[in-house]
Amino acid sequence: MSIKQLAKALSLSTSTVSRALNGYTDVNAQTRLRVQEMALAMGYRPDAGARRLVRGNTDAVGIVYSAAVENLGNPQFLDMAGGLAERLERDQLDLLLAVANGDGELHIYERLFFGSRVDAVIVPNTRVKDNRVEFLLEKGYPFLAYGRTADCQDFSWFDFDNEQGSRLAVQHLLSLGHTRFAYVHAPLELNFAFQRHRGFLDALASAGLDCPPECQMGGVIDRRGGLESVAQFLRLSPRPTAVVVDNNLGGIGVIRGLLNAGVVVGKDVSVVVHGDIPNDSLLPGMQLTTVSQPTAHASGVTMAEMVLQVLREADSGPFHILRQPDLVVGSTTGPVQ
């Protein structure tokens, strides 16, 4: 099956069919859909090598994963990458994963573009001030940020309302009578952590409360860090009756640490965690109270569609999507004792 045969079956020019298959917006949506449906019905698949020669594209999107900040075992990241790859595949694009160790991340971005390995990249775990974003803007490389920065109007991003998530957590705990809080958080140079921390403190301040520095355990991005933070806040006197954790892996560690210490979670200490946690990560039957976001898989699909916009509709951008969180109440929160 050739594109000429497909064009003949549709009574369209080969150029129109080609542009429709590649998602160009100068072909109206109805025609694009008709071409795509006929291509599927007739079993047409474009030759990847020919597309690269004609368009100068690599048909790949990259994501650079920082081993210093992130954890490849995080199920949320894996689900997000799955949704991203699945949606890109529908447009015959591949997802390329590169892992950065140490300070070589900018060099990886440079090699990906200079070596014609990717058409665009997704920048995960944005910082408040992010040199990766500044680098990509300066170079003019197409990218989508998974998160915002302090100044985020000039580039496309997908993010969640992190401050609102913390407000939901605090308001729920306040409604249960809690006034003594601990807070476990990722490094505050990460923008999501900065925003969640600010939302947490603002929500407490609105209720006439605070969370002293000794009740805040920072730098927690994994299970081990969450586990170690438990010993710190259990030594406090008076002991906090409520804990908010700003990331899911840290949350697993906090719950484990409390259970190991013989604390009845939801009775002795209430815990709210940002992000969803697989059921098999905790004891059977335990359902966490979480600040929940759209599934990681759905977020990956949305980001894939956004990066396609960045590539195909650059003049209409930048594109911004801010998703709102929900509070899902489980068994890890209860009235203050």
XYZ file of C-alpha atoms in Angstrom:
337
model
C 0.000 0.000 0.000
C 1.489 3.317 -1.122
C 0.426 6.840 -0.349
C -0.539 7.260 -4.030
C -2.965 4.340 -3.762
C -4.382 5.782 -0.556
C -4.808 9.212 -2.186
C -6.527 7.631 -5.201
C -8.976 5.749 -2.957
C -9.810 9.026 -1.211
C -9.906 11.141 -4.406
C -7.406 13.508 -2.807
C -3.950 14.704 -3.807
C -0.972 12.872 -2.363
C 0.218 16.093 -0.713
C -3.126 16.547 1.066
C -3.078 12.940 2.264
C 0.515 13.290 3.427
C -0.218 16.473 5.379
C -3.361 14.962 6.856
C -1.458 11.908 8.071
C 1.168 14.136 9.672
C -1.415 16.215 11.527
C -0.893 19.534 9.761
C -3.585 22.027 10.719
C -3.904 23.473 7.203
C -5.910 20.316 6.447
C -9.296 20.571 8.122
C -10.127 18.187 10.968
C -12.826 16.324 9.039
C -10.459 15.537 6.177
C -7.676 14.492 8.559
C -10.046 12.085 10.287
C -11.268 10.639 6.973
C -7.698 10.096 5.776
C -6.653 8.467 9.047
C -9.668 6.145 9.046
C -9.071 5.100 5.424
C -5.357 4.538 6.098
C -6.249 2.285 9.010
C -8.862 0.400 6.990
C -6.466 -0.150 4.065
C -3.511 -1.078 6.269
C -1.346 1.868 5.183
C 1.697 2.657 7.331
C 4.095 5.450 6.317
C 7.721 4.574 5.729
C 9.617 5.995 8.702
C 12.835 6.518 6.755
C 11.062 8.425 4.002
C 9.275 10.627 6.526
C 12.570 11.571 8.136
C 14.134 12.434 4.778
C 11.185 14.558 3.664
C 10.389 16.264 6.943
C 13.807 16.306 8.565
C 12.238 14.778 11.673
C 13.324 11.900 13.868
C 9.814 10.764 14.846
C 10.908 10.558 18.476
C 10.297 12.482 21.681
C 12.824 12.330 24.498
C 12.543 12.488 28.257
C 15.682 12.901 30.349
C 15.386 11.216 33.703
C 17.594 12.489 36.511
C 18.743 9.621 38.712
C 19.716 12.153 41.405
C 16.129 13.365 41.831
C 13.825 10.650 40.566
C 13.345 6.936 41.052
C 12.764 4.639 38.084
C 10.911 2.331 40.459
C 8.260 4.971 41.090
C 5.075 3.415 39.701
C 3.648 6.850 38.917
C 6.554 7.647 36.593
C 6.267 4.276 34.863
C 2.515 4.707 34.368
C 3.035 8.226 33.011
C 5.696 7.003 30.570
C 3.358 4.217 29.481
C 0.567 6.662 28.649
C 3.024 8.963 26.901
C 4.477 6.194 24.734
C 1.036 4.759 23.944
C -0.309 8.076 22.669
C 2.844 8.924 20.703
C 2.727 5.518 19.020
C -0.657 6.392 17.525
C 1.165 9.114 15.561
C 4.126 6.826 14.770
C 6.460 8.573 17.224
C 8.759 6.777 19.651
C 9.558 7.711 23.241
C 13.290 7.853 23.982
C 14.389 7.669 27.618
C 17.799 8.996 28.631
C 19.151 8.778 32.172
C 21.321 11.579 33.549
C 23.768 11.074 36.389
C 25.393 13.988 38.138
C 25.577 17.362 36.400
C 25.600 16.176 32.783
C 21.928 16.722 32.064
C 22.330 19.752 29.767
C 24.887 17.879 27.675
C 22.358 15.092 27.162
C 19.754 17.554 25.887
C 22.346 19.021 23.525
C 23.302 15.594 22.171
C 19.677 14.562 21.702
C 18.948 17.551 19.480
C 22.338 18.076 17.853
C 22.532 14.379 17.024
C 19.024 14.501 15.485
C 17.757 11.854 17.880
C 14.556 13.634 18.951
C 12.131 16.242 17.655
C 11.191 17.476 21.153
C 11.789 16.670 24.805
C 9.728 16.542 27.968
C 11.383 18.099 31.022
C 10.249 16.368 34.232
C 10.401 17.531 37.853
C 10.929 21.209 37.125
C 12.819 23.388 39.594
C 11.761 26.800 40.886
C 14.639 28.173 38.810
C 15.439 25.604 36.151
C 18.587 25.857 34.045
C 17.264 23.122 31.726
C 14.262 25.251 30.781
C 16.453 28.327 30.321
C 18.849 26.307 28.128
C 16.079 24.923 25.906
C 14.460 28.352 25.531
C 17.792 29.925 24.615
C 18.523 27.232 22.034
C 14.998 27.323 20.604
C 14.547 23.569 21.060
C 10.931 22.321 21.218
C 9.968 21.050 24.675
C 7.151 20.515 27.127
C 7.727 20.912 30.850
C 6.191 18.420 33.266
C 5.658 21.080 35.919
C 6.144 24.823 36.175
C 8.914 27.178 37.288
C 8.768 30.502 39.126
C 8.453 32.236 35.735
C 6.528 29.962 33.406
C 4.619 32.053 30.875
C 7.021 31.644 27.954
C 6.970 27.869 27.527
C 4.474 25.018 27.384
C 3.813 23.014 30.546
C 1.520 20.445 32.141
C 1.100 20.617 35.906
C -1.141 20.149 38.929
C -2.396 22.783 41.374
C 0.051 21.823 44.109
C -0.869 24.585 46.545
C -4.532 23.630 46.368
C -3.605 20.024 47.067
C -1.920 21.022 50.323
C -4.868 23.196 51.277
C -7.219 20.240 50.806
C -5.006 18.089 53.045
C -4.808 20.673 55.829
C -8.507 21.531 55.713
C -9.417 17.862 56.036
C -7.141 17.403 59.053
C -8.392 20.597 60.669
C -11.964 19.348 60.288
C -10.938 16.296 62.341
C -9.642 18.524 65.151
C -5.910 18.307 64.487
C -3.757 21.281 65.471
C -0.262 19.732 65.820
C 1.232 19.006 62.415
C 4.402 17.535 60.957
C 5.369 17.992 57.330
C 7.602 15.661 55.281
C 8.742 17.055 51.955
C 11.024 16.753 48.941
C 13.831 19.308 48.358
C 12.250 22.754 48.047
C 14.218 23.634 44.903
C 11.787 21.285 43.136
C 8.858 23.448 42.132
C 6.147 20.973 43.115
C 7.691 20.708 46.595
C 8.007 24.486 46.905
C 4.378 25.007 45.937
C 3.028 22.242 48.173
C 5.071 23.577 51.094
C 3.757 27.099 50.535
C 0.176 25.847 50.306
C 0.612 23.843 53.511
C 1.961 26.782 55.522
C -0.617 29.211 54.103
C -3.474 26.870 55.005
C -2.185 26.555 58.563
C -1.700 30.319 58.852
C -5.287 30.888 57.730
C -6.367 28.750 60.699
C -4.077 30.644 63.107
C -1.593 27.752 63.306
C 1.983 27.120 62.258
C 4.411 24.245 61.796
C 7.765 25.009 63.491
C 10.968 24.141 61.630
C 11.633 21.169 63.911
C 8.336 19.672 62.725
C 9.357 19.874 59.068
C 11.493 17.069 57.633
C 13.004 17.999 54.258
C 14.925 16.312 51.469
C 12.662 13.238 51.416
C 12.201 11.755 47.932
C 12.104 8.008 48.604
C 10.952 5.303 51.020
C 14.136 5.386 53.075
C 13.863 9.133 53.639
C 10.235 8.780 54.704
C 11.126 5.977 57.080
C 13.923 8.010 58.669
C 11.704 11.066 59.116
C 9.355 9.125 61.395
C 11.959 8.807 64.157
C 12.417 12.585 64.077
C 8.818 13.609 64.528
C 7.989 10.837 67.003
C 10.660 12.292 69.324
C 8.899 15.673 69.392
C 7.049 16.743 72.517
C 4.186 17.243 72.226
C 4.025 14.748 69.415
C 2.258 15.763 66.173
C -1.123 14.131 65.675
C -1.188 14.764 61.908
C 1.425 14.365 59.170
C 1.305 15.588 55.568
C 3.784 14.017 53.095
C 4.336 15.783 49.778
C 5.301 12.751 47.627
C 4.119 9.172 47.276
C 7.422 7.331 47.811
C 8.129 9.336 50.959
C 4.586 8.557 52.041
C 5.203 4.799 51.785
C 8.253 5.215 54.032
C 6.336 7.282 56.601
C 3.540 4.717 56.851
C 6.051 1.884 57.188
C 7.960 3.763 59.872
C 4.823 4.446 61.900
C 3.700 0.823 61.667
C 7.164 -0.380 62.710
C 6.980 1.932 65.740
C 3.648 0.439 66.804
C 1.689 3.592 65.962
C -1.931 3.047 64.961
C -2.206 5.064 61.740
C -5.482 6.932 61.518
C -5.932 6.866 65.293
C -2.675 7.763 67.051
C -1.379 9.722 64.065
C -3.275 10.747 60.913
C -1.405 10.809 57.591
C -2.234 12.456 54.248
C 0.014 11.754 51.253
C 0.296 13.649 47.961
C 0.027 11.166 45.102
C -1.447 7.734 44.699
C 0.175 4.616 46.115
C -0.269 1.059 44.805
C -2.379 -1.092 47.101
C 0.386 -3.681 47.436
C 2.806 -1.120 48.902
C 1.161 -1.227 52.337
C -0.579 -3.698 54.609
C -3.608 -5.418 53.092
C -6.792 -3.445 53.559
C -5.092 -0.116 54.332
C -6.379 2.696 52.147
C -4.432 5.943 52.383
C -5.980 9.372 52.541
C -4.387 11.004 49.528
C -4.285 14.189 47.527
C -5.158 12.474 44.291
C -4.516 13.647 40.746
C -5.636 12.330 37.357
C -4.034 8.947 36.803
C -0.400 9.038 35.762
C -1.317 7.148 32.594
C -3.935 9.761 31.653
C -1.427 12.525 32.394
C 1.054 10.846 30.040
C -1.546 10.738 27.280
C -2.320 14.436 27.783
C 1.355 15.371 27.698
C 1.838 13.423 24.480
C -0.984 15.406 22.891
C 0.546 18.629 24.177
C 4.008 17.850 22.795
C 2.390 17.131 19.427
C 0.873 20.623 19.663
C 4.301 22.049 20.454
C 5.657 20.414 17.302
C 2.763 21.076 14.938
C 1.127 24.255 16.233
C 4.064 26.170 17.656
C 2.691 29.538 16.557
C -0.432 28.986 18.678
C 1.522 28.313 21.892
C 2.720 28.244 24.513
C 0.225 25.714 25.869
C -0.658 25.380 29.552
C -2.753 22.786 31.379
C -3.253 22.963 35.160
C -5.107 19.984 36.619
C -6.990 20.218 39.907
C -6.460 17.645 42.689
C -9.048 15.817 44.770
C -8.905 14.587 48.342
C -9.596 10.865 48.624
C -10.338 9.955 52.243
C -9.102 6.584 53.426
C -8.304 4.856 56.691
C -5.105 6.777 57.515
C -6.905 9.840 58.878
C -9.322 10.104 61.793
C -10.452 12.421 64.625
C -7.791 13.678 66.993
C -7.587 11.540 70.127
